[in-house]
Amino acid sequence: MYAQLCVKLNEEVGAFDNPSGNLSKTVFRRLLLAKCQDEFENRSKATRDLESREQLSPEEEEAQADIKRKMLGNIRFIGELAKLDMLAESILHKCVQQLLEKKRAAFDQAENVECLCNLLKTIGAKMDTEKAKGLMDQYFDRIRQFSENETLPIRFRFMLEEVLTLRSNNWKPRRAAAEAQLNPRTISEVREEAYREFGYRGPPNRMRPQPGTAGGSQQDGAGVGGISAAGGNDYMQLNQPATGLFRPDYVTNNQSSSNNYGRAHGNGAPLSDREEMLRGPLFDLDAATSALPPVNRHGAPLPHPAVLAANAGKPKDKNSGRAINVSLLKDDGEVSLRPSRPSAGMGRGGTQPMGMHNARSHSATATTGAGPLPGAPSTGRMAAAGVGSRLAGALGSGSITGTGSSRGATSPAVMPAPSVVKKKTKSKKASRKELQKLTVSMLDEYVSVQDDKEAVLCVEEMSAPYFADELVSIILNHTIDASSANRALTCNLLSKLHSADHVSVANFVQAFEELLARREDLLMDVPLIDQVISEYASHALADGWLVFSDILKVFSEGKHFPVFFHILSSLASLANEDTVKEHVIALKTPLLSLMPESKRTMDNLFDTLEKLSIAFVLPLNEVRAGLKERLAADDMTGDGVAEWLKETVSKELMGSEEYIMMVMFCVLHHVTGKTSMASGVDPTAALEKSVVEAEKAEMGKLQCVIQTMVRNKHALQLSLIFSLQAFCFQHEFPKGMLLRFFMTLYDLDIVEEEVYLAWKEDIHSNVPGKGKSLFQVNNWLTWLQTAEEESESD
């Protein structure tokens, strides 16, 4: 029940503000999954504290039982959510794998076994598919080993045996069939059994009439089932064959009174429904059809002979052929529409229509006006129902017959047909479940027919703007495991829906974020999920209704790496290189900031771009390759490298942060590769004095290369220090390297004192390793600050 409630809430509640205070939106399902994960991972913390005590008080024992009950309830709740497709199958497999891990503590092992058994009993049948058969076989091999482990308490071993038996029985409980036999059955189930055995379903499920009441009274003169018992071929009061206990074989044609229900025990008690069903004959077809009234070729009952005799010789309507009341004819032969004087059967004003409560007093006059029909009962519930139905039929067909009433009235009461006022019914608002089904069927048809106009029209007919977020989400998720061609069709449909104002950029971004949040769960089922997700965004970018700034926040700080770079690669395959470069320039954000912290270095960035064949997005890549060649040349000189850079690189690019960091990385690689990080040198040990001096000398040779770029430019000097920090972070901070280069850059007048102090205070940079860097150079920075203050005082 609670799982169904969660499904309903997930359907009805849309995106809302994140309770943690973040600006991004969140959804109910995401919060629910986070809570389930927290409860699952911390399931045993509370019980472990109590288990560590030697003796528990009664209150603590009760608290321990409550905690355990809550833990097992949460496990079952997780299984119920998975039954309703609120949890991905990969999450279930991770839960089972975690519960199957061997624990050192016997208490933890037993607790995991109990949770495992509860989870598999709840959701094992859904997990045990052909696709997951290999994993399930491994799980149950481990379960079988646990069940044979004698160190495990016997209660938990029996639990494991029960799960093993459950799977061998195709996940059907052993006692399910036995319990079904013990439980009481409904009358519908009994009748179904009788129908299977004897071909008879029995009477409808309604209250049986009791002797002495309407339908069962001998005073009414009616036979059972509304069949008149006054004569041999009397008119049936109901225009349908009797069934069940009221079928004709219980009453003979010449019977003047019914003996309760036709058959009874020896003591006069009527037979029960089940006894009647199991006795024959079950239905006397001849007796039933002989009591039915004659019908016309359309299957409608013909008028009673007494009605035909009363209407003989009367004028008839030209169109319908029905008899017209002579008293309503004017002198010129037209029918008067004014009602006649009220008869005794009407209300005081003569306008009250006859209802079932006064049908008995007007059973004869309301139809023919010639008195009651021969053999027709005048009282009783069945008689009233029969008369009322005939009266309604006469008024509905427009028949106006009769010349008198049972009380001697000269003209019958004319009942005007009630005017039918059609209520303006509001179009029913489709539920989310119905809209989901419509969307899926529309997608299947669109992929098959490829008619985007029809698909857009289908979405327009939904008339559900509130469903736009979920509409895009269904479209994206429905084609995750489809072919690339079908995904391209889906992206084309999204573009058409956006052009028709049925889908906004915000709707797409919301669904895109939700898909990225499920990325890790989908990896097991869709190994190339990064490429799949990137296709959706790249098509929208290529069509021009999405820009990178709309989704940039999703990838900040290297989130969901490397999906952003896959989007660039996919966009390059859809458009040309210039289009991709334009998008990257419009970002106004360094690509390095979109790398995860552990990989946020220029080398890793270039390697990622080259791996995806999109190195062209950074013009620095060619410069980087040429600079490495010149630094490795034997005749390399600092002035020669600086002159080549001046001729190759444009002024705009030379003043960028990425250019400074790239050049610094290349210089550091060259200098350390020949000295402190050369082969045979241990970077974790203290360097010899000769190696330190050689490192400083190599840096001095390239002083002019760096100095010409950053002279009197504090912002670029700060980028130079950050690139040094990133280089040391990439190489796991070799001992003393950061401090040595800080001192070298200071001695060579490449970086000024103010820049070092600004680097110390800067806390907004996304370059990794700031904390460890400060720890290594903090004393030197303190000395530098003190020396600067002394020089200012002098």
PDB file of C-alpha atoms in Angstrom, residues 512 530-542 546-549 551-552 555 560-595 605-606 608-618:
ATOM      1  CA  PHE A 512      18.023  15.621 -19.196  1.00  0.00           C
ATOM      2  CA  ASP A 530      27.449   8.251 -22.062  1.00  0.00           C
ATOM      3  CA  GLN A 531      27.261   8.231 -25.853  1.00  0.00           C
ATOM      4  CA  VAL A 532      23.487   7.660 -25.747  1.00  0.00           C
ATOM      5  CA  ILE A 533      22.859  10.613 -23.434  1.00  0.00           C
ATOM      6  CA  SER A 534      25.154  12.838 -25.479  1.00  0.00           C
ATOM      7  CA  GLU A 535      23.131  12.161 -28.641  1.00  0.00           C
ATOM      8  CA  TYR A 536      20.006  13.779 -27.182  1.00  0.00           C
ATOM      9  CA  ALA A 537      21.830  17.011 -26.339  1.00  0.00           C
ATOM     10  CA  SER A 538      23.935  17.131 -29.500  1.00  0.00           C
ATOM     11  CA  HIS A 539      20.877  16.857 -31.773  1.00  0.00           C
ATOM     12  CA  ALA A 540      19.179  19.704 -29.897  1.00  0.00           C
ATOM     13  CA  LEU A 541      22.365  21.789 -30.215  1.00  0.00           C
ATOM     14  CA  ALA A 542      22.661  21.011 -33.919  1.00  0.00           C
ATOM     15  CA  LEU A 546      19.483  24.483 -27.328  1.00  0.00           C
ATOM     16  CA  VAL A 547      22.798  26.120 -26.406  1.00  0.00           C
ATOM     17  CA  PHE A 548      25.552  24.924 -24.116  1.00  0.00           C
ATOM     18  CA  SER A 549      24.824  27.574 -21.529  1.00  0.00           C
ATOM     19  CA  ILE A 551      23.090  22.692 -19.676  1.00  0.00           C
ATOM     20  CA  LEU A 552      26.477  23.976 -18.524  1.00  0.00           C
ATOM     21  CA  PHE A 555      28.466  19.598 -15.869  1.00  0.00           C
ATOM     22  CA  HIS A 560      29.020  13.375 -15.086  1.00  0.00           C
ATOM     23  CA  PHE A 561      32.462  13.311 -16.751  1.00  0.00           C
ATOM     24  CA  PRO A 562      33.019  12.633 -19.677  1.00  0.00           C
ATOM     25  CA  VAL A 563      29.438  13.170 -20.986  1.00  0.00           C
ATOM     26  CA  PHE A 564      30.093  16.820 -21.849  1.00  0.00           C
ATOM     27  CA  PHE A 565      33.027  15.892 -24.075  1.00  0.00           C
ATOM     28  CA  HIS A 566      30.969  13.122 -25.693  1.00  0.00           C
ATOM     29  CA  ILE A 567      28.406  15.807 -26.559  1.00  0.00           C
ATOM     30  CA  LEU A 568      31.171  17.768 -28.326  1.00  0.00           C
ATOM     31  CA  SER A 569      32.191  14.626 -30.191  1.00  0.00           C
ATOM     32  CA  SER A 570      28.605  13.813 -31.209  1.00  0.00           C
ATOM     33  CA  LEU A 571      28.005  17.411 -32.268  1.00  0.00           C
ATOM     34  CA  ALA A 572      31.118  17.272 -34.429  1.00  0.00           C
ATOM     35  CA  SER A 573      29.670  14.256 -36.275  1.00  0.00           C
ATOM     36  CA  LEU A 574      26.366  16.099 -36.862  1.00  0.00           C
ATOM     37  CA  ALA A 575      27.826  19.500 -37.767  1.00  0.00           C
ATOM     38  CA  ASN A 576      31.216  20.800 -38.860  1.00  0.00           C
ATOM     39  CA  GLU A 577      34.260  21.727 -36.785  1.00  0.00           C
ATOM     40  CA  ASP A 578      33.576  25.437 -37.026  1.00  0.00           C
ATOM     41  CA  THR A 579      30.148  24.985 -35.420  1.00  0.00           C
ATOM     42  CA  VAL A 580      31.692  23.105 -32.503  1.00  0.00           C
ATOM     43  CA  LYS A 581      34.362  25.795 -32.075  1.00  0.00           C
ATOM     44  CA  GLU A 582      31.681  28.496 -32.035  1.00  0.00           C
ATOM     45  CA  HIS A 583      29.810  26.678 -29.289  1.00  0.00           C
ATOM     46  CA  VAL A 584      33.001  26.287 -27.232  1.00  0.00           C
ATOM     47  CA  ILE A 585      33.907  29.963 -27.631  1.00  0.00           C
ATOM     48  CA  ALA A 586      30.358  30.968 -26.639  1.00  0.00           C
ATOM     49  CA  LEU A 587      30.786  28.999 -23.394  1.00  0.00           C
ATOM     50  CA  LYS A 588      33.204  31.585 -21.975  1.00  0.00           C
ATOM     51  CA  THR A 589      34.240  28.872 -19.551  1.00  0.00           C
ATOM     52  CA  PRO A 590      37.587  27.036 -19.574  1.00  0.00           C
ATOM     53  CA  LEU A 591      37.195  23.423 -20.588  1.00  0.00           C
ATOM     54  CA  LEU A 592      39.606  22.554 -17.797  1.00  0.00           C
ATOM     55  CA  SER A 593      36.941  23.515 -15.244  1.00  0.00           C
ATOM     56  CA  LEU A 594      34.674  20.828 -16.704  1.00  0.00           C
ATOM     57  CA  MET A 595      37.179  18.115 -15.790  1.00  0.00           C
ATOM     58  CA  LEU A 605      42.315  17.577 -20.844  1.00  0.00           C
ATOM     59  CA  PHE A 606      44.341  17.197 -24.040  1.00  0.00           C
ATOM     60  CA  THR A 608      40.551  13.392 -23.352  1.00  0.00           C
ATOM     61  CA  LEU A 609      40.103  15.596 -26.409  1.00  0.00           C
ATOM     62  CA  GLU A 610      42.481  13.491 -28.488  1.00  0.00           C
ATOM     63  CA  LYS A 611      40.789  10.262 -27.396  1.00  0.00           C
ATOM     64  CA  LEU A 612      37.426  11.540 -28.665  1.00  0.00           C
ATOM     65  CA  SER A 613      38.969  13.059 -31.821  1.00  0.00           C
ATOM     66  CA  ILE A 614      37.953  16.593 -30.911  1.00  0.00           C
ATOM     67  CA  ALA A 615      41.351  18.116 -30.159  1.00  0.00           C
ATOM     68  CA  PHE A 616      40.545  20.762 -32.776  1.00  0.00           C
ATOM     69  CA  VAL A 617      38.250  22.538 -30.276  1.00  0.00           C
ATOM     70  CA  LEU A 618      41.392  23.902 -28.620  1.00  0.00           C
TER      71      LEU A 618
END
